[in-house]
Coordinates of C-alpha atoms in Angstrom, one line a residue:
Chain A
M12 CA 10.7 -36.3 -34.4
R13 CA 12.7 -33.3 -33.5
S14 CA 15.4 -34.0 -30.9
L15 CA 15.5 -32.0 -27.6
E16 CA 18.0 -29.1 -27.4
Q17 CA 19.7 -28.1 -24.3
K18 CA 19.2 -24.4 -23.5
K19 CA 19.1 -22.0 -20.6
L20 CA 16.0 -20.3 -19.2
L21 CA 16.8 -16.9 -17.7
T22 CA 14.0 -15.5 -15.5
I23 CA 14.3 -11.9 -14.4
I24 CA 12.1 -10.8 -11.5
T25 CA 11.8 -7.0 -11.3
S26 CA 9.5 -4.0 -11.3
K27 CA 7.2 -3.4 -14.3
Q28 CA 8.7 0.1 -14.5
L29 CA 12.1 -1.4 -15.4
E30 CA 10.8 -3.6 -18.2
E31 CA 11.5 -1.3 -21.1
M32 CA 14.9 -0.3 -19.8
I33 CA 16.0 -3.9 -19.2
L34 CA 14.8 -5.1 -22.6
K35 CA 16.6 -2.2 -24.3
K36 CA 19.8 -3.1 -22.5
L37 CA 19.6 -6.8 -23.5
A38 CA 18.6 -6.2 -27.1
P39 CA 22.3 -5.5 -28.2
H40 CA 23.1 -9.0 -26.8
G41 CA 20.8 -10.6 -29.3
I42 CA 17.8 -10.9 -27.0
G43 CA 14.7 -10.3 -29.2
G44 CA 12.4 -13.0 -27.9
Y45 CA 11.0 -13.0 -24.4
T46 CA 7.8 -13.5 -22.5
V47 CA 6.7 -11.1 -19.7
V48 CA 4.2 -12.0 -17.0
S49 CA 2.8 -9.6 -14.4
G50 CA 2.6 -10.5 -10.7
H51 CA 2.5 -9.3 -7.2
G52 CA 4.5 -10.1 -4.1
A53 CA 6.8 -8.6 -1.5
G54 CA 10.5 -8.3 -0.8
A55 CA 13.3 -5.9 0.0
S56 CA 11.6 -3.3 -2.1
G57 CA 8.4 -3.5 0.0
I58 CA 5.0 -4.7 -1.0
Q59 CA 4.2 -5.0 -4.7
S60 CA 0.5 -5.4 -4.6
G61 CA 0.0 -5.3 -8.4
M62 CA -2.8 -2.7 -8.1
L63 CA -1.0 0.0 -10.1
D64 CA 1.9 -0.1 -12.5
I65 CA 4.1 1.4 -9.8
D66 CA 3.7 -1.6 -7.5
T67 CA 3.5 -4.4 -10.1
N68 CA 6.2 -7.0 -10.4
I69 CA 7.0 -8.8 -13.6
L70 CA 8.8 -12.0 -14.6
I71 CA 10.7 -11.8 -17.9
Y72 CA 11.4 -15.2 -19.4
I73 CA 14.2 -15.6 -21.9
I74 CA 15.3 -18.8 -23.5
L75 CA 18.9 -18.6 -24.7
S76 CA 22.2 -20.4 -25.4
E77 CA 24.9 -20.7 -22.8
P78 CA 27.4 -18.4 -24.6
R79 CA 24.7 -15.7 -25.0
L80 CA 23.7 -16.1 -21.4
E81 CA 27.2 -15.2 -20.2
R82 CA 27.1 -11.9 -22.0
V83 CA 23.6 -11.2 -20.7
L84 CA 24.5 -11.9 -17.1
V85 CA 27.4 -9.5 -17.4
E86 CA 24.9 -6.8 -18.5
I87 CA 22.5 -7.7 -15.6
D88 CA 25.4 -7.6 -13.1
R89 CA 26.2 -4.1 -14.3
M90 CA 22.6 -3.0 -13.8
M91 CA 22.6 -4.5 -10.3
D92 CA 25.9 -2.6 -9.5
K93 CA 24.1 0.6 -10.4
G94 CA 21.4 -0.2 -7.8
Y95 CA 18.6 -1.5 -10.0
R96 CA 16.5 -4.0 -8.1
L97 CA 16.2 -7.2 -10.0
K98 CA 16.7 -10.9 -9.5
A99 CA 18.1 -13.2 -12.2
L100 CA 17.4 -16.9 -12.0
V101 CA 19.0 -19.4 -14.5
T102 CA 17.6 -22.9 -15.1
D103 CA 18.8 -25.7 -17.4
I104 CA 16.0 -26.6 -19.8
S105 CA 15.4 -29.0 -22.6
I106 CA 13.4 -27.6 -25.4
L107 CA 11.7 -29.0 -28.5
P108 CA 12.9 -26.7 -31.2
R109 CA 10.6 -25.0 -33.7
K110 CA 12.9 -26.0 -36.5
P111 CA 14.2 -29.6 -36.9
S112 CA 17.9 -29.7 -36.3
Chain B
M17 CA -21.3 22.1 8.1
S18 CA -18.2 21.1 10.1
G19 CA -15.1 19.6 8.6
L20 CA -15.9 16.3 10.3
Q21 CA -19.4 16.2 8.8
N22 CA -17.9 16.8 5.3
L23 CA -15.9 13.7 5.7
L24 CA -19.1 11.7 6.0
V25 CA -19.4 11.5 2.2
P26 CA -19.5 8.2 0.4
A27 CA -16.1 8.7 -1.3
V28 CA -14.2 9.1 2.0
L29 CA -16.3 6.4 3.7
F30 CA -15.4 4.0 0.9
F31 CA -11.7 4.8 1.5
A32 CA -12.3 3.9 5.2
L33 CA -14.1 0.7 4.2
G34 CA -11.2 -0.4 2.0
F35 CA -8.8 0.3 4.9
L36 CA -10.9 -1.6 7.3
A37 CA -11.3 -4.5 4.9
R38 CA -7.5 -5.0 4.9
I39 CA -7.3 -4.5 8.7
I40 CA -9.8 -7.3 9.4
R41 CA -8.1 -9.4 6.7
S42 CA -11.2 -9.6 4.4
D43 CA -10.6 -11.5 1.2
L44 CA -12.0 -8.5 -0.7
R45 CA -9.8 -7.9 -3.8
F46 CA -10.2 -6.0 -7.0
P47 CA -9.9 -7.8 -10.3
P48 CA -6.5 -7.1 -11.9
D49 CA -6.3 -3.7 -13.7
L50 CA -9.6 -2.4 -12.4
A51 CA -7.9 0.3 -10.4
K52 CA -6.0 1.4 -13.5
I53 CA -9.2 1.5 -15.5
L54 CA -10.9 3.6 -12.8
S55 CA -8.0 6.0 -12.6
I56 CA -8.1 6.5 -16.4
Y57 CA -11.8 7.2 -16.2
L58 CA -11.3 9.7 -13.3
L59 CA -8.5 11.6 -15.2
V60 CA -10.6 11.8 -18.4
S61 CA -13.6 13.0 -16.4
I62 CA -11.8 15.7 -14.4
G63 CA -10.0 16.7 -17.6
I64 CA -13.3 17.2 -19.5
H65 CA -14.7 19.2 -16.5
G66 CA -11.6 21.4 -16.3
G67 CA -11.4 21.9 -20.0
Y68 CA -15.0 23.0 -20.3
E69 CA -14.6 25.5 -17.5
L70 CA -11.2 26.7 -18.8
A71 CA -12.6 27.4 -22.2
K72 CA -14.6 30.2 -20.5
A73 CA -11.7 31.3 -18.3
D74 CA -9.4 34.2 -18.4
L75 CA -6.1 33.4 -20.2
G76 CA -4.0 35.7 -17.9
T77 CA -5.2 33.9 -14.8
A78 CA -4.6 30.5 -16.4
L79 CA -1.0 31.5 -17.3
N80 CA -0.5 32.8 -13.8
A81 CA -1.8 29.5 -12.4
I82 CA 0.6 27.6 -14.7
F83 CA 3.5 29.7 -13.5
W84 CA 2.7 29.1 -9.8
A85 CA 2.2 25.4 -10.5
M86 CA 5.8 25.3 -11.8
V87 CA 7.1 27.3 -8.9
L88 CA 5.4 24.9 -6.4
G89 CA 6.6 21.8 -8.3
L90 CA 10.2 23.0 -8.4
T91 CA 10.5 24.4 -4.8
L92 CA 8.6 21.8 -2.7
P93 CA 11.1 19.0 -3.4
V94 CA 13.9 21.2 -2.3
I95 CA 12.1 22.0 1.0
G96 CA 11.4 18.3 1.5
Y97 CA 15.0 17.3 0.7
T98 CA 16.4 19.9 3.1
L99 CA 14.0 18.7 5.9
M100 CA 14.9 15.1 5.5
R101 CA 18.6 15.7 5.4
A102 CA 18.3 17.9 8.5
T103 CA 17.1 14.9 10.5
G104 CA 20.4 13.1 9.7
K105 CA 18.4 9.9 9.4
V106 CA 17.8 9.8 5.6
D107 CA 20.6 9.4 3.1
A108 CA 20.9 11.8 0.2
L109 CA 19.7 9.5 -2.6
N110 CA 16.6 8.3 -0.7
A111 CA 15.9 11.9 0.3
S112 CA 16.1 13.0 -3.4
A113 CA 13.7 10.3 -4.6
I114 CA 11.2 10.9 -1.7
A115 CA 11.4 14.7 -2.2
A116 CA 10.5 14.4 -5.9
H117 CA 7.2 12.7 -4.9
Y118 CA 6.3 15.6 -2.6
G119 CA 6.8 18.2 -5.4
S120 CA 4.4 16.3 -7.7
V121 CA 0.7 15.6 -7.0
S122 CA -1.8 12.9 -6.3
A123 CA -4.9 13.0 -8.6
G124 CA -6.7 10.8 -6.1
T125 CA -6.3 13.3 -3.3
F126 CA -7.4 16.1 -5.6
L127 CA -10.5 14.2 -6.6
T128 CA -11.3 13.5 -3.0
A129 CA -11.0 17.2 -2.3
I130 CA -13.5 17.9 -5.1
A131 CA -15.9 15.4 -3.6
Y132 CA -15.4 17.2 -0.2
L133 CA -16.1 20.6 -1.7
Q134 CA -19.2 19.3 -3.5
S135 CA -20.6 17.8 -0.4
A136 CA -20.0 21.1 1.4
G137 CA -21.6 23.0 -1.4
V138 CA -18.5 25.1 -1.9
E139 CA -17.8 26.6 -5.4
Y140 CA -14.3 26.3 -6.7
D141 CA -12.1 27.8 -9.4
S142 CA -11.4 25.6 -12.4
Y143 CA -7.7 26.7 -12.7
P144 CA -6.4 24.1 -10.2
V145 CA -7.2 21.4 -12.7
I146 CA -4.6 22.7 -15.1
M147 CA -2.2 23.0 -12.1
L148 CA -2.8 19.3 -11.5
A149 CA -1.6 18.5 -15.0
I150 CA 1.4 20.9 -14.8
M151 CA 2.6 19.8 -11.4
E152 CA 2.8 16.1 -12.3
S153 CA 6.3 16.4 -13.8
P154 CA 8.6 19.3 -12.8
A155 CA 9.5 17.7 -9.5
I156 CA 11.0 14.8 -11.3
V157 CA 13.6 17.1 -12.8
I158 CA 14.4 18.4 -9.3
G159 CA 14.6 14.8 -7.9
I160 CA 17.1 13.9 -10.7
L161 CA 19.2 17.0 -10.1
L162 CA 19.2 16.4 -6.3
A163 CA 20.3 12.8 -6.8
A164 CA 23.0 13.8 -9.3
W165 CA 24.3 16.4 -6.8
A166 CA 24.2 13.9 -4.0
R167 CA 26.2 11.4 -6.1
R168 CA 28.8 14.0 -6.9
Q169 CA 29.1 14.9 -3.2
A170 CA 29.6 11.2 -2.3
R171 CA 31.9 10.3 -5.2
S172 CA 35.7 10.2 -4.6
A173 CA 38.0 11.4 -7.3
A174 CA 39.3 7.8 -7.8
E175 CA 35.8 6.5 -8.5
P176 CA 34.3 8.2 -11.4
A177 CA 30.9 6.5 -11.1
Q178 CA 28.3 7.5 -13.7
D179 CA 24.8 8.7 -13.1
P180 CA 22.3 5.9 -13.7
G181 CA 19.8 8.4 -15.0
A182 CA 22.4 9.8 -17.4
R183 CA 23.1 6.3 -18.7
F184 CA 19.4 5.7 -19.5
G185 CA 19.3 9.2 -21.0
V186 CA 18.1 12.1 -18.9
S187 CA 16.3 13.5 -22.0
K188 CA 14.5 10.2 -22.5
L189 CA 13.5 10.2 -18.8
L190 CA 12.2 13.7 -19.0
H191 CA 10.3 12.9 -22.2
E192 CA 8.7 10.0 -20.4
A193 CA 7.8 12.2 -17.4
F194 CA 6.2 14.9 -19.5
T195 CA 4.4 12.4 -21.8
N196 CA 3.3 10.3 -18.8
G197 CA 0.0 8.7 -19.5
S198 CA -1.8 10.6 -16.8
V199 CA -0.5 13.9 -18.1
V200 CA -1.5 13.1 -21.7
L201 CA -5.0 12.0 -20.5
L202 CA -5.6 15.0 -18.4
L203 CA -4.3 17.6 -20.9
G204 CA -5.8 15.8 -23.8
S205 CA -9.2 15.6 -22.2
M206 CA -9.0 19.3 -21.2
A207 CA -8.1 20.2 -24.8
I208 CA -11.0 18.1 -26.2
A209 CA -13.5 19.7 -23.8
A210 CA -12.2 23.2 -24.7
I211 CA -12.5 22.6 -28.4
A212 CA -15.7 20.6 -28.6
T213 CA -19.0 22.4 -29.0
P214 CA -21.1 22.6 -25.9
A215 CA -23.9 20.7 -27.5
S216 CA -21.6 17.8 -28.4
L217 CA -20.2 17.8 -24.8
E218 CA -23.7 17.2 -23.5
T219 CA -23.6 13.7 -25.1
V220 CA -20.8 12.6 -22.8
K221 CA -22.3 14.3 -19.7
P222 CA -23.8 11.0 -18.3
F223 CA -20.4 9.4 -18.6
V224 CA -18.3 12.2 -17.0
D225 CA -20.9 13.6 -14.6
D226 CA -23.5 11.2 -13.4
I227 CA -21.3 8.3 -12.5
F228 CA -18.3 10.3 -11.4
M229 CA -18.8 10.0 -7.7
G230 CA -19.7 6.3 -7.9
V231 CA -16.4 5.6 -9.7
L232 CA -14.5 7.7 -7.3
C233 CA -16.0 5.6 -4.4
L234 CA -14.7 2.4 -6.1
F235 CA -11.3 3.9 -6.7
L236 CA -11.0 5.1 -3.1
L237 CA -12.2 1.7 -1.8
E238 CA -9.1 0.2 -3.6
M239 CA -6.9 3.0 -2.4
G240 CA -8.0 2.4 1.2
M241 CA -6.9 -1.3 0.8
E242 CA -3.6 -0.2 -0.8
A243 CA -3.0 2.2 2.1
A244 CA -3.7 -0.5 4.7
R245 CA -1.3 -2.9 2.9
R246 CA 1.5 -0.4 3.4
I247 CA 1.2 -0.4 7.2
A248 CA 3.3 -3.5 7.2
D249 CA 6.2 -1.5 5.7
F250 CA 6.1 1.3 8.4
R251 CA 8.8 -0.5 10.4
R252 CA 11.1 -0.7 7.4
V253 CA 10.5 3.0 6.7
G254 CA 11.1 4.2 10.2
A255 CA 9.5 6.7 12.5
V256 CA 11.4 9.7 11.1
L257 CA 10.1 9.2 7.6
V258 CA 6.6 8.4 8.7
A259 CA 6.6 11.7 10.6
F260 CA 7.9 13.4 7.4
G261 CA 4.9 11.9 5.6
I262 CA 2.7 13.9 7.9
I263 CA 4.7 17.1 8.4
M264 CA 5.6 17.6 4.7
P265 CA 1.9 17.8 3.6
L266 CA 1.2 20.3 6.3
I267 CA 4.1 22.5 5.1
G268 CA 3.1 22.0 1.4
G269 CA -0.5 22.7 2.3
T270 CA 0.3 25.9 4.0
I271 CA 2.5 27.1 1.2
G272 CA -0.2 26.1 -1.3
A273 CA -3.0 27.9 0.6
L274 CA -0.9 31.0 0.6
V275 CA -0.2 30.8 -3.1
G276 CA -3.8 30.1 -3.9
A277 CA -5.1 33.0 -1.7
F278 CA -2.6 35.7 -2.6
P279 CA -0.7 35.6 -5.8
L280 CA -3.5 33.7 -7.5
G281 CA -6.4 35.3 -5.7
F282 CA -8.6 32.2 -5.9
D283 CA -11.9 31.7 -4.0
V284 CA -12.0 29.4 -0.9
G285 CA -12.6 26.3 -3.0
G286 CA -9.8 27.1 -5.4
T287 CA -7.4 28.0 -2.6
M288 CA -8.1 24.8 -0.9
L289 CA -7.5 22.8 -4.1
V290 CA -4.1 24.5 -4.5
A291 CA -3.3 23.6 -0.9
V292 CA -4.3 20.0 -1.6
L293 CA -2.0 19.9 -4.7
A294 CA 0.9 21.3 -2.8
A295 CA 0.2 18.9 0.1
S296 CA -0.2 15.7 -1.9
A297 CA 2.5 13.2 -3.0
S298 CA 2.6 11.5 -6.4
Y299 CA 2.0 7.8 -6.8
I300 CA 1.7 7.7 -10.6
A301 CA 4.2 9.9 -12.5
V302 CA 7.2 10.0 -10.1
P303 CA 7.7 6.4 -8.9
P304 CA 8.6 5.0 -12.3
A305 CA 11.0 7.9 -13.0
M306 CA 12.7 7.5 -9.7
R307 CA 13.0 3.7 -10.2
I308 CA 15.0 4.4 -13.3
A309 CA 16.9 7.6 -12.4
V310 CA 17.6 6.9 -8.7
P311 CA 17.8 3.1 -8.5
E312 CA 19.8 3.3 -5.3
A313 CA 16.7 4.7 -3.4
N314 CA 14.5 2.1 -1.8
P315 CA 11.1 2.1 -3.5
S316 CA 9.4 0.9 -0.3
F317 CA 10.3 4.2 1.3
Y318 CA 8.7 6.5 -1.2
L319 CA 5.7 4.2 -2.0
T320 CA 4.9 3.7 1.7
L321 CA 5.2 7.4 2.4
S322 CA 3.1 8.4 -0.6
L323 CA 0.4 5.7 -0.5
G324 CA 0.5 4.5 3.1
V325 CA 1.1 7.8 5.1
T326 CA 0.5 11.0 3.1
F327 CA -2.5 9.9 1.0
P328 CA -4.6 8.7 4.0
F329 CA -3.5 11.6 6.1
N330 CA -4.6 14.1 3.4
V331 CA -7.9 12.3 2.8
V332 CA -9.0 12.1 6.4
I333 CA -7.2 15.0 8.2
G334 CA -5.5 17.2 5.7
I335 CA -8.4 18.2 3.4
P336 CA -10.6 19.7 6.3
L337 CA -7.5 21.5 7.6
Y338 CA -6.7 23.0 4.1
H339 CA -10.3 24.0 3.8
A340 CA -10.1 25.8 7.2
A341 CA -6.8 27.4 6.1
A342 CA -8.4 28.6 2.9
E343 CA -11.4 30.0 4.7
L344 CA -9.1 31.9 7.1
L345 CA -7.0 33.3 4.3
V346 CA -9.7 34.1 1.7
A347 CA -12.8 34.8 3.8
G348 CA -10.9 36.2 6.7

């Protein structure tokens, strides 16, 4: 059986309108795999009812190694400094790898 | 028929029903993406109608309408920005982002105005449909320029901050604005209807004509719920901006009515539609552009104003007022 690998799960909560821009900014850091889920909610940016693209939130899930995470977080920090509204959550995870180690 | 009686049409009443449903905390909710599907249908339908009429229209008048659409799209944001900054209560970047919304247009308000005109039996020029497509985007350029200017004003020499829009690429942003899905759908449908043979267009008539008002009712039902949801954000937005969301459409509507009546010389219906275009605030093309180009601005401000204040104001109060103004200017 494959053995579990220790990885990081980065979850970015943001507006659907920022999806393309964020993924483009993360691509140079080796982020090519991700999962995006739409949602609705509310926060400092007001109500995000999910009715139209303009008020739909998304969650971007990215599984990555710790060294890569550091570089990605620096990029996210830069975006937040510019005023972009997003939340970044990091979780330790164990993953059953696709390829046996 | 009085203005109030004209409001007693299914489309407007469904808007009121949606609003009421949220107020009484009904569990009524649209399935995900239905509102997006309905808005695609409405844009295609209005595009086909407009294209069919424009194929028979005068090119000179059409070009004149495009010119005045650009003028309105470029000047209304500057008026809005100046007004907000004069209050001293709105910072420059939020004022830039909000102003851009008021230079662009709301297709939902435009469609409601058409339902209003049809219920009143008022004929209308087809040229405002092309103005609807043209006015979606120019205000975005002005919003970006106002924000860049505001940043330059605020920036100290020791802090050479960059423009977020510039970093993402202003040309890319503008490309997205002018190729926005609603613009492509509207212009594309107009082109299809203008090129297609009249006999072949008859085959889509049941789709674009017969069910149009029913679909508009469903769309406005959801928009009513959306408007009511935004009431919770009024406190965050503040009284000054809520007042702006009512005063700005009146200013835009007056300017639009004057443009429709005099330089364009439209009939009462056409003049009213130009007033509605100038009075409405975007909720499709501009918010994504401002999210990217002016990230410092709070989206709850411009979305609450556009969807929660100006849209319901125009649907319930504005449209009859713009009709009265058009009658006054055109019919004397």
